[in-house]
């Protein structure tokens, strides 16, 4: 039994924390105590009276959710409310009847009272332009506004009454004038209708013309798209052809440059590079000569002689020079000179290393090579004198027997026996220079435009 007052106090505290506010100033309102005694029947009667003119019936609110549904029975002036069995209750018959003196249940459920109050305020707000509930101050302000509106409406009503009285007292126009005006308006109407028909026909014509123009526009659009497509294809082909032409032009330009380079290039100059390295003359990098301070290996000297024999052989064959007495036979670093009188005894133009005093084959071979070189220079100078396309050509050194040198200057022997290393090396250098001049003459004969550069390179 001690728990019952606690529940009641908790319910009262929950009720005290719920407020209804004014719809204008949002201030909390304290409802009249009569709201606590409004039942669903009373609320239904109020709603039925308000919506009677609109033919709407408002359903009565349900009983509080915490209470079971009940059916009210009127018997002998006493309201009896039969409560249905609760869900989950025992199947044992436990029906009972609640008796109230006036057919009214006590409202102890807060949620139910809130729904009743909200429904009542919704009914009041739904049948007017004012939202309820309102506080006293807002109600007074609203009453003042409505009084002002009423006065303004009464003033307008008075003005309308005066204007209506003036219209009633003014004489009506004659029927003739009205008929005349009516005829004029009828004629104007017919004319306007005729004009409207003309305008309709013109509009139809314009619509037809517009349709034709639109069809033509569509055709032109399609033709334009086709034209732009063809133009794009042609431009693509043009760019492709332009790129191809540019590529061909670049290839042609490169090929022309290569051709010009090859035309100016002498294969003999590339194959036989004659230069110098200090006191030594070199051919393709091999030194031809020996000095006491620089004892060049005989294998290198033999290789250089092989290159010189090959060069003389190529020059003679290219210029169609025929030798007498001897013939050069290129055979690498073991080349030799063949005697046309005694072919069984070749003259070796190489040295294996140690040499004896009585071994003169190498010296005889170098003397024979110098004889061949002299025949070559004589025939070249004679051919140059007879050829008008080539300027007079003359070798810088003179050859006499086994010696070579500048005219009116000291001559150097190509033999090693009874000779110094310095003089022999000098003679070898003169031999290579003479061969280089032979290359220059060949270049001049093959390419007359490059004679100046050939002569410069020979010097």
Tab-separated table of C-alpha atoms in Angstrom:
chain	number	residue	atom	x	y	z
A	1	UNK	CA	0.000	0.000	0.000
A	2	UNK	CA	2.977	2.287	0.438
A	3	UNK	CA	3.625	2.299	-3.284
A	4	UNK	CA	0.317	3.878	-4.272
A	5	UNK	CA	1.026	7.397	-2.943
A	6	UNK	CA	4.446	7.293	-4.620
A	7	UNK	CA	2.858	6.620	-7.995
A	8	UNK	CA	0.365	9.393	-7.486
A	9	UNK	CA	3.035	11.903	-6.563
A	10	UNK	CA	5.096	10.857	-9.625
A	11	UNK	CA	2.073	11.326	-11.852
A	12	UNK	CA	1.363	14.774	-10.406
A	13	UNK	CA	5.009	15.788	-10.932
A	14	UNK	CA	4.841	14.626	-14.572
A	15	UNK	CA	1.638	16.590	-15.092
A	16	UNK	CA	3.227	19.725	-13.686
A	17	UNK	CA	6.033	19.622	-16.292
A	18	UNK	CA	3.688	19.690	-19.342
A	19	UNK	CA	2.693	23.113	-20.702
A	20	UNK	CA	0.441	24.419	-23.479
A	21	UNK	CA	1.758	27.650	-25.047
A	22	UNK	CA	0.092	30.584	-26.766
A	23	UNK	CA	0.132	30.332	-30.568
A	24	UNK	CA	1.194	33.969	-30.912
A	25	UNK	CA	3.615	34.868	-28.135
A	26	UNK	CA	4.600	31.266	-27.215
A	27	UNK	CA	4.053	31.937	-23.522
A	28	UNK	CA	2.960	28.959	-21.365
A	29	UNK	CA	-0.765	28.868	-20.558
A	30	UNK	CA	-2.614	27.544	-17.575
A	31	UNK	CA	-5.765	25.764	-18.698
A	32	UNK	CA	-9.066	26.241	-16.964
A	33	UNK	CA	-9.959	23.403	-14.560
A	34	UNK	CA	-12.971	22.591	-16.739
A	35	UNK	CA	-10.612	21.084	-19.315
A	36	UNK	CA	-9.886	18.318	-16.831
A	37	UNK	CA	-13.514	17.165	-16.946
A	38	UNK	CA	-14.077	17.080	-20.739
A	39	UNK	CA	-14.942	13.578	-21.822
A	40	UNK	CA	-14.847	12.093	-25.271
A	41	UNK	CA	-18.623	12.309	-25.479
A	42	UNK	CA	-18.604	16.010	-24.698
A	43	UNK	CA	-15.810	16.573	-27.237
A	44	UNK	CA	-17.776	14.651	-29.867
A	45	UNK	CA	-20.874	16.763	-29.261
A	46	UNK	CA	-18.855	19.981	-29.586
A	47	UNK	CA	-17.266	18.793	-32.806
A	48	UNK	CA	-20.619	17.652	-34.219
A	49	UNK	CA	-22.118	21.100	-33.607
A	50	UNK	CA	-19.173	22.877	-35.305
A	51	UNK	CA	-19.127	20.700	-38.411
A	52	UNK	CA	-22.871	20.243	-38.736
A	53	UNK	CA	-23.115	22.778	-41.566
A	54	UNK	CA	-20.331	21.059	-43.526
A	55	UNK	CA	-21.830	17.569	-43.128
A	56	UNK	CA	-18.796	16.190	-41.308
A	57	UNK	CA	-18.831	13.982	-38.265
A	58	UNK	CA	-15.868	13.833	-35.991
A	59	UNK	CA	-15.069	10.461	-34.486
A	60	UNK	CA	-14.885	10.403	-30.768
A	61	UNK	CA	-11.419	10.112	-29.352
A	62	UNK	CA	-10.446	6.686	-28.047
A	63	UNK	CA	-10.203	6.012	-24.396
A	64	UNK	CA	-6.782	6.332	-22.755
A	65	UNK	CA	-4.343	3.715	-23.986
A	66	UNK	CA	-3.622	2.615	-20.446
A	67	UNK	CA	-7.270	1.704	-19.926
A	68	UNK	CA	-9.096	-1.176	-21.597
A	69	UNK	CA	-11.874	-0.367	-24.060
A	70	UNK	CA	-15.315	-0.075	-22.489
A	71	UNK	CA	-18.912	-0.073	-23.711
A	72	UNK	CA	-21.354	2.377	-22.048
A	73	UNK	CA	-24.815	0.990	-21.208
A	74	UNK	CA	-27.716	3.168	-20.003
A	75	UNK	CA	-29.918	1.269	-17.611
A	76	UNK	CA	-32.344	2.844	-15.096
A	77	UNK	CA	-30.639	6.228	-15.341
A	78	UNK	CA	-27.262	4.772	-14.333
A	79	UNK	CA	-24.285	4.688	-16.716
A	80	UNK	CA	-22.607	1.329	-16.731
A	81	UNK	CA	-19.276	0.931	-18.657
A	82	UNK	CA	-18.315	-2.637	-19.370
A	83	UNK	CA	-14.522	-3.061	-19.702
A	84	UNK	CA	-13.122	-5.704	-22.050
A	85	UNK	CA	-10.684	-8.325	-20.865
A	86	UNK	CA	-7.037	-7.244	-20.915
A	87	UNK	CA	-4.663	-8.957	-23.366
A	88	UNK	CA	-2.969	-11.908	-21.731
A	89	UNK	CA	-5.522	-12.156	-18.909
A	90	UNK	CA	-6.757	-15.476	-17.611
A	91	UNK	CA	-9.615	-17.213	-19.370
A	92	UNK	CA	-11.512	-17.363	-16.063
A	93	UNK	CA	-14.587	-15.124	-16.218
A	94	UNK	CA	-13.628	-11.853	-14.528
A	95	UNK	CA	-16.042	-9.311	-16.164
A	96	UNK	CA	-16.921	-6.325	-14.047
A	97	UNK	CA	-18.946	-3.025	-14.336
A	98	UNK	CA	-17.758	0.498	-13.451
A	99	UNK	CA	-20.519	2.740	-12.108
A	100	UNK	CA	-20.452	6.501	-12.291
A	101	UNK	CA	-23.056	8.841	-11.138
A	102	UNK	CA	-23.083	10.922	-14.383
A	103	UNK	CA	-21.535	8.505	-16.924
A	104	UNK	CA	-18.179	10.247	-16.686
A	105	UNK	CA	-14.796	8.617	-16.130
A	106	UNK	CA	-12.206	10.413	-14.129
A	107	UNK	CA	-9.343	11.717	-16.361
A	108	UNK	CA	-6.187	10.629	-14.684
A	109	UNK	CA	-4.095	9.839	-17.783
A	110	UNK	CA	-1.908	12.786	-18.822
A	111	UNK	CA	-1.503	11.665	-22.424
A	112	UNK	CA	-5.247	11.299	-22.802
A	113	UNK	CA	-5.879	14.808	-21.453
A	114	UNK	CA	-3.288	16.220	-23.818
A	115	UNK	CA	-4.956	14.552	-26.796
A	116	UNK	CA	-8.353	15.849	-25.705
A	117	UNK	CA	-7.018	19.400	-25.312
A	118	UNK	CA	-5.163	19.264	-28.641
A	119	UNK	CA	-8.245	17.926	-30.395
A	120	UNK	CA	-10.402	20.676	-28.910
A	121	UNK	CA	-7.938	23.386	-29.973
A	122	UNK	CA	-7.666	21.848	-33.459
A	123	UNK	CA	-11.445	21.958	-33.805
A	124	UNK	CA	-11.480	25.610	-32.795
A	125	UNK	CA	-8.571	26.525	-35.108
A	126	UNK	CA	-9.991	24.589	-38.066
A	127	UNK	CA	-13.176	26.692	-38.191
A	128	UNK	CA	-11.518	30.101	-38.276
A	129	UNK	CA	-8.483	32.053	-39.271
A	130	UNK	CA	-7.097	32.144	-35.727
A	131	UNK	CA	-4.896	29.474	-34.195
A	132	UNK	CA	-5.776	28.425	-30.638
A	133	UNK	CA	-5.031	28.549	-27.764
A	134	UNK	CA	-4.317	32.214	-27.026
A	135	UNK	CA	-3.336	34.022	-23.851
A	136	UNK	CA	-5.380	36.943	-22.458
A	137	UNK	CA	-3.025	39.632	-23.790
A	138	UNK	CA	-3.002	38.137	-27.306
A	139	UNK	CA	-6.771	37.726	-27.108
A	140	UNK	CA	-7.197	41.421	-26.244
A	141	UNK	CA	-4.872	42.445	-29.066
A	142	UNK	CA	-6.748	40.184	-31.469
A	143	UNK	CA	-10.065	41.662	-30.342
A	144	UNK	CA	-8.797	45.184	-30.999
A	145	UNK	CA	-7.659	44.189	-34.507
A	146	UNK	CA	-10.999	42.569	-35.231
A	147	UNK	CA	-12.837	45.684	-33.969
A	148	UNK	CA	-10.797	47.830	-36.364
A	149	UNK	CA	-11.512	45.429	-39.229
A	150	UNK	CA	-15.210	45.549	-38.331
A	151	UNK	CA	-15.226	49.347	-38.409
A	152	UNK	CA	-13.435	49.374	-41.755
A	153	UNK	CA	-15.907	46.853	-43.160
A	154	UNK	CA	-18.861	48.940	-41.894
A	155	UNK	CA	-17.352	52.039	-43.541
A	156	UNK	CA	-16.973	50.231	-46.859
A	157	UNK	CA	-20.490	48.901	-46.537
A	158	UNK	CA	-21.802	52.462	-46.051
A	159	UNK	CA	-19.918	53.645	-49.158
A	160	UNK	CA	-21.283	50.793	-51.243
A	161	UNK	CA	-24.814	51.617	-50.043
A	162	UNK	CA	-24.412	55.259	-51.051
A	163	UNK	CA	-23.066	54.323	-54.475
A	164	UNK	CA	-25.932	51.890	-55.006
A	165	UNK	CA	-28.454	54.602	-54.078
A	166	UNK	CA	-26.902	56.943	-56.629
A	167	UNK	CA	-27.161	54.297	-59.326
A	168	UNK	CA	-30.771	53.613	-58.482
A	169	UNK	CA	-31.645	57.325	-58.614
A	170	UNK	CA	-29.884	58.062	-61.983
A	171	UNK	CA	-32.089	57.835	-65.156
A	172	UNK	CA	-31.483	54.920	-67.531
A	173	UNK	CA	-30.338	55.665	-71.130
A	174	UNK	CA	-32.884	55.477	-73.914
A	175	UNK	CA	-33.452	52.188	-75.713
A	176	UNK	CA	-32.581	53.733	-79.129
A	177	UNK	CA	-29.145	54.732	-78.013
A	178	UNK	CA	-28.628	51.303	-76.512
A	179	UNK	CA	-29.756	49.550	-79.687
A	180	UNK	CA	-27.493	51.745	-81.750
A	181	UNK	CA	-24.595	50.940	-79.503
A	182	UNK	CA	-25.524	47.268	-79.672
A	183	UNK	CA	-25.595	47.329	-83.486
A	184	UNK	CA	-22.252	49.088	-83.584
A	185	UNK	CA	-20.786	46.562	-81.186
A	186	UNK	CA	-22.313	43.702	-83.252
A	187	UNK	CA	-20.788	45.090	-86.457
A	188	UNK	CA	-17.474	45.600	-84.722
A	189	UNK	CA	-17.695	42.045	-83.454
A	190	UNK	CA	-18.317	40.704	-86.970
A	191	UNK	CA	-15.450	42.727	-88.325
A	192	UNK	CA	-13.193	41.504	-85.556
A	193	UNK	CA	-14.309	37.926	-86.209
A	194	UNK	CA	-13.535	38.388	-89.898
A	195	UNK	CA	-10.162	39.822	-89.033
A	196	UNK	CA	-9.628	36.954	-86.651
A	197	UNK	CA	-10.406	34.483	-89.469
A	198	UNK	CA	-7.918	36.254	-91.708
A	199	UNK	CA	-5.369	36.188	-88.930
A	200	UNK	CA	-6.051	32.471	-88.413
A	201	UNK	CA	-5.519	31.812	-92.129
A	202	UNK	CA	-2.375	33.886	-92.077
A	203	UNK	CA	-1.213	32.009	-88.993
A	204	UNK	CA	-1.853	28.684	-90.734
A	205	UNK	CA	0.062	29.928	-93.760
A	206	UNK	CA	2.893	31.141	-91.574
A	207	UNK	CA	2.886	27.815	-89.736
A	208	UNK	CA	3.093	25.986	-93.089
A	209	UNK	CA	5.904	28.285	-94.220
A	210	UNK	CA	7.641	27.787	-90.898
A	211	UNK	CA	7.302	24.020	-91.286
A	212	UNK	CA	8.810	24.222	-94.760
A	213	UNK	CA	11.626	26.430	-93.491
A	214	UNK	CA	12.265	24.037	-90.608
A	215	UNK	CA	12.381	21.081	-93.030
A	216	UNK	CA	14.763	23.033	-95.234
A	217	UNK	CA	16.804	23.939	-92.151
A	218	UNK	CA	17.006	20.264	-91.188
A	219	UNK	CA	18.155	19.379	-94.708
A	220	UNK	CA	20.717	22.173	-94.623
A	221	UNK	CA	21.888	20.975	-91.219
A	222	UNK	CA	22.332	17.463	-92.559
A	223	UNK	CA	24.130	18.816	-95.625
A	224	UNK	CA	26.303	20.954	-93.358
A	225	UNK	CA	27.203	17.955	-91.182
A	226	UNK	CA	27.986	15.960	-94.323
A	227	UNK	CA	30.102	18.836	-95.629
A	228	UNK	CA	32.018	19.184	-92.351
A	229	UNK	CA	32.554	15.418	-92.261
A	230	UNK	CA	33.927	15.466	-95.805
A	231	UNK	CA	36.022	18.509	-94.941
A	232	UNK	CA	37.435	16.737	-91.883
A	233	UNK	CA	38.262	13.676	-93.992
A	234	UNK	CA	39.936	15.836	-96.627
A	235	UNK	CA	41.873	17.738	-93.985
A	236	UNK	CA	42.963	14.436	-92.447
A	237	UNK	CA	44.081	13.198	-95.855
A	238	UNK	CA	45.819	16.517	-96.482
A	239	UNK	CA	47.674	16.293	-93.168
A	240	UNK	CA	48.605	12.675	-93.894
A	241	UNK	CA	49.848	13.597	-97.372
A	242	UNK	CA	51.653	16.628	-95.967
A	243	UNK	CA	53.344	14.474	-93.347
A	244	UNK	CA	54.231	11.906	-95.979
A	245	UNK	CA	55.569	14.606	-98.291
A	246	UNK	CA	57.551	16.135	-95.423
A	247	UNK	CA	58.931	12.689	-94.609
A	248	UNK	CA	59.873	12.116	-98.255
A	249	UNK	CA	61.442	15.591	-98.420
A	250	UNK	CA	63.436	14.871	-95.272
A	251	UNK	CA	64.555	11.532	-96.672
A	252	UNK	CA	65.450	13.189	-99.973
A	253	UNK	CA	67.336	15.929	-98.169
A	254	UNK	CA	69.181	13.360	-96.055
A	255	UNK	CA	69.925	11.246	-99.111
A	256	UNK	CA	71.131	14.330	-100.992
A	257	UNK	CA	73.389	15.251	-98.094
A	258	UNK	CA	74.720	11.715	-97.984
A	259	UNK	CA	75.225	11.786	-101.756
A	260	UNK	CA	77.081	15.085	-101.566
A	261	UNK	CA	79.198	13.709	-98.759
A	262	UNK	CA	79.921	10.528	-100.679
A	263	UNK	CA	80.681	12.484	-103.851
A	264	UNK	CA	83.221	14.525	-101.936
A	265	UNK	CA	84.596	11.442	-100.226
A	266	UNK	CA	87.501	9.584	-101.801
A	267	UNK	CA	87.452	5.956	-100.875
A	268	UNK	CA	91.212	5.769	-101.361
A	269	UNK	CA	91.722	8.559	-98.814
A	270	UNK	CA	89.523	6.659	-96.381
A	271	UNK	CA	91.220	3.314	-97.071
A	272	UNK	CA	94.771	4.695	-97.009
A	273	UNK	CA	95.251	7.366	-94.383
A	274	UNK	CA	98.743	8.789	-94.876
A	275	UNK	CA	99.909	11.136	-92.141
A	276	UNK	CA	102.905	11.684	-89.897
A	277	UNK	CA	103.832	10.979	-86.299
A	278	UNK	CA	106.826	13.094	-85.354
A	279	UNK	CA	109.712	12.218	-87.678
A	280	UNK	CA	107.924	9.180	-89.078
A	281	UNK	CA	105.558	8.976	-91.974
A	282	UNK	CA	102.537	6.737	-91.249
A	283	UNK	CA	100.059	4.884	-93.392
A	284	UNK	CA	96.913	3.716	-91.633
A	285	UNK	CA	98.708	4.311	-88.330
A	286	UNK	CA	101.748	2.135	-89.108
A	287	UNK	CA	105.116	3.881	-88.933
A	288	UNK	CA	107.513	3.457	-91.848
A	289	UNK	CA	111.083	4.069	-90.658
A	290	UNK	CA	113.434	3.602	-87.708
A	291	UNK	CA	115.516	5.885	-85.525
A	292	UNK	CA	118.216	5.057	-83.006
A	293	UNK	CA	116.133	6.661	-80.304
A	294	UNK	CA	112.861	5.117	-81.526
A	295	UNK	CA	113.507	1.543	-82.694
A	296	UNK	CA	110.261	0.719	-84.496
A	297	UNK	CA	109.488	-2.991	-84.666
A	298	UNK	CA	110.219	-4.606	-88.011
A	299	UNK	CA	106.763	-6.178	-88.015
A	300	UNK	CA	105.230	-2.676	-88.005
A	301	UNK	CA	107.586	-1.583	-90.789
A	302	UNK	CA	106.649	-4.661	-92.834
A	303	UNK	CA	102.945	-3.939	-92.335
A	304	UNK	CA	103.456	-0.332	-93.454
A	305	UNK	CA	105.245	-1.557	-96.594
A	306	UNK	CA	102.332	-3.926	-97.280
A	307	UNK	CA	99.890	-0.986	-97.123
A	308	UNK	CA	102.135	1.072	-99.452
A	309	UNK	CA	102.326	-1.774	-101.991
A	310	UNK	CA	98.528	-2.169	-101.894
A	311	UNK	CA	98.027	1.583	-102.427
A	312	UNK	CA	100.406	1.690	-105.395
A	313	UNK	CA	98.684	-1.350	-106.886
A	314	UNK	CA	95.227	0.257	-106.531
A	315	UNK	CA	96.347	3.612	-107.977
A	316	UNK	CA	97.979	1.944	-110.980
A	317	UNK	CA	94.937	-0.164	-111.695
A	318	UNK	CA	92.513	2.769	-111.307
A	319	UNK	CA	94.586	5.057	-113.544
A	320	UNK	CA	95.404	2.187	-115.961
A	321	UNK	CA	99.154	2.518	-115.592
A	322	UNK	CA	101.309	-0.275	-116.959
A	323	UNK	CA	104.624	-0.994	-115.214
A	324	UNK	CA	107.865	-2.186	-116.764
A	325	UNK	CA	110.504	-4.464	-115.260
A	326	UNK	CA	108.618	-4.996	-111.954
A	327	UNK	CA	105.090	-5.616	-110.669
A	328	UNK	CA	103.830	-4.917	-107.085
A	329	UNK	CA	102.189	-7.862	-105.380
A	330	UNK	CA	100.199	-6.822	-102.227
A	331	UNK	CA	100.203	-9.599	-99.660
A	332	UNK	CA	99.731	-7.946	-96.288
A	333	UNK	CA	102.841	-7.705	-94.147
A	334	UNK	CA	104.605	-10.184	-96.495
A	335	UNK	CA	104.104	-8.274	-99.740
A	336	UNK	CA	106.791	-8.478	-102.381
A	337	UNK	CA	107.903	-7.111	-105.744
A	338	UNK	CA	107.832	-9.474	-108.654
A	339	UNK	CA	110.460	-9.120	-111.370
A	340	UNK	CA	109.034	-9.408	-114.841
A	341	UNK	CA	112.354	-10.720	-116.116
A	342	UNK	CA	112.814	-13.378	-113.425
A	343	UNK	CA	109.450	-14.329	-111.861
A	344	UNK	CA	111.015	-17.193	-109.921
A	345	UNK	CA	112.948	-14.827	-107.667
A	346	UNK	CA	110.504	-12.412	-105.923
A	347	UNK	CA	111.904	-9.507	-103.950
A	348	UNK	CA	110.450	-9.599	-100.384
A	349	UNK	CA	109.349	-6.195	-99.165
A	350	UNK	CA	109.439	-7.172	-95.500
A	351	UNK	CA	111.999	-7.901	-92.845
A	352	UNK	CA	111.700	-10.660	-90.251
A	353	UNK	CA	114.149	-9.077	-87.792
A	354	UNK	CA	117.902	-9.788	-87.806
A	355	UNK	CA	119.591	-8.832	-91.060
A	356	UNK	CA	122.974	-9.866	-92.314
A	357	UNK	CA	125.377	-7.647	-94.145
A	358	UNK	CA	125.276	-9.727	-97.298
A	359	UNK	CA	121.421	-9.988	-97.334
A	360	UNK	CA	120.381	-7.378	-99.882
A	361	UNK	CA	116.959	-8.736	-100.881
A	362	UNK	CA	115.074	-6.222	-98.713
A	363	UNK	CA	117.124	-3.313	-100.077
A	364	UNK	CA	116.615	-4.555	-103.651
A	365	UNK	CA	112.871	-4.829	-103.008
A	366	UNK	CA	112.691	-1.240	-101.719
A	367	UNK	CA	114.724	-0.057	-104.739
A	368	UNK	CA	112.339	-1.916	-107.044
A	369	UNK	CA	109.342	-0.296	-105.307
A	370	UNK	CA	110.948	3.113	-105.785
A	371	UNK	CA	111.427	2.243	-109.480
A	372	UNK	CA	107.709	1.429	-109.731
A	373	UNK	CA	106.855	4.686	-107.937
A	374	UNK	CA	109.002	6.632	-110.386
A	375	UNK	CA	107.218	5.021	-113.340
A	376	UNK	CA	103.898	5.962	-111.705
A	377	UNK	CA	104.854	9.642	-111.212
A	378	UNK	CA	106.176	10.001	-114.757
A	379	UNK	CA	103.048	8.562	-116.355
A	380	UNK	CA	100.755	10.632	-114.104
A	381	UNK	CA	102.525	13.907	-114.947
A	382	UNK	CA	102.427	13.025	-118.657
A	383	UNK	CA	98.693	12.249	-118.471
A	384	UNK	CA	98.042	15.490	-116.607
A	385	UNK	CA	99.787	17.513	-119.305
A	386	UNK	CA	97.599	15.914	-121.983
A	387	UNK	CA	94.322	16.254	-120.027
A	388	UNK	CA	92.819	19.756	-120.445
A	389	UNK	CA	90.262	19.147	-117.684
A	390	UNK	CA	93.030	18.778	-115.095
A	391	UNK	CA	95.424	21.531	-114.203
A	392	UNK	CA	99.149	20.816	-114.660
A	393	UNK	CA	100.175	18.378	-111.980
A	394	UNK	CA	103.696	17.788	-110.686
A	395	UNK	CA	104.950	15.684	-107.776
A	396	UNK	CA	107.061	17.474	-105.136
A	397	UNK	CA	109.901	14.942	-105.128
A	398	UNK	CA	112.180	13.582	-107.834
A	399	UNK	CA	113.151	9.915	-108.081
A	400	UNK	CA	116.493	8.784	-109.398
A	401	UNK	CA	117.568	5.134	-109.172
A	402	UNK	CA	117.250	4.213	-105.473
A	403	UNK	CA	117.086	7.814	-104.203
A	404	UNK	CA	114.274	10.320	-103.667
A	405	UNK	CA	114.263	13.984	-102.744
A	406	UNK	CA	113.387	17.510	-103.695
A	407	UNK	CA	114.808	18.941	-106.928
A	408	UNK	CA	118.203	20.565	-106.462
A	409	UNK	CA	118.260	19.304	-102.894
A	410	UNK	CA	119.809	16.353	-101.118
A	411	UNK	CA	118.550	12.988	-102.272
A	412	UNK	CA	117.942	10.142	-99.779
A	413	UNK	CA	118.430	6.447	-100.537
A	414	UNK	CA	115.732	3.919	-99.734
A	415	UNK	CA	118.312	1.237	-98.996
A	416	UNK	CA	119.366	0.480	-95.451
A	417	UNK	CA	122.856	-0.785	-96.304
A	418	UNK	CA	125.534	1.940	-96.177
A	419	UNK	CA	122.824	4.368	-94.943
A	420	UNK	CA	121.860	5.972	-91.635
A	421	UNK	CA	118.521	5.421	-89.893
A	422	UNK	CA	117.720	9.129	-90.104
A	423	UNK	CA	118.257	9.315	-93.874
A	424	UNK	CA	116.392	6.077	-94.460
A	425	UNK	CA	113.455	7.308	-92.351
A	426	UNK	CA	113.486	10.588	-94.330
A	427	UNK	CA	113.405	8.650	-97.609
A	428	UNK	CA	110.456	6.557	-96.351
A	429	UNK	CA	108.584	9.751	-95.468
A	430	UNK	CA	109.177	11.117	-99.002
A	431	UNK	CA	107.841	7.854	-100.451
A	432	UNK	CA	104.604	8.181	-98.444
A	433	UNK	CA	104.220	11.842	-99.399
A	434	UNK	CA	104.563	10.892	-103.076
A	435	UNK	CA	101.877	8.255	-102.649
A	436	UNK	CA	99.603	10.836	-101.005
A	437	UNK	CA	100.079	13.156	-103.950
A	438	UNK	CA	99.117	10.255	-106.183
A	439	UNK	CA	95.888	10.007	-104.136
A	440	UNK	CA	95.324	13.735	-104.613
A	441	UNK	CA	95.723	13.412	-108.381
A	442	UNK	CA	93.257	10.536	-108.465
A	443	UNK	CA	90.769	12.589	-106.449
A	444	UNK	CA	91.208	15.529	-108.850
A	445	UNK	CA	90.629	13.292	-111.836
A	446	UNK	CA	87.523	11.701	-110.348
A	447	UNK	CA	86.103	14.940	-108.927
A	448	UNK	CA	87.406	18.065	-110.687
A	449	UNK	CA	85.452	20.324	-108.285
A	450	UNK	CA	87.375	18.902	-105.344
A	451	UNK	CA	90.859	19.417	-106.812
A	452	UNK	CA	91.654	22.315	-104.512
A	453	UNK	CA	90.717	20.388	-101.345
A	454	UNK	CA	92.594	17.325	-102.651
A	455	UNK	CA	95.732	19.321	-103.260
A	456	UNK	CA	95.438	20.910	-99.813
A	457	UNK	CA	95.051	17.531	-98.172
A	458	UNK	CA	98.120	16.222	-100.092
A	459	UNK	CA	100.229	19.090	-98.791
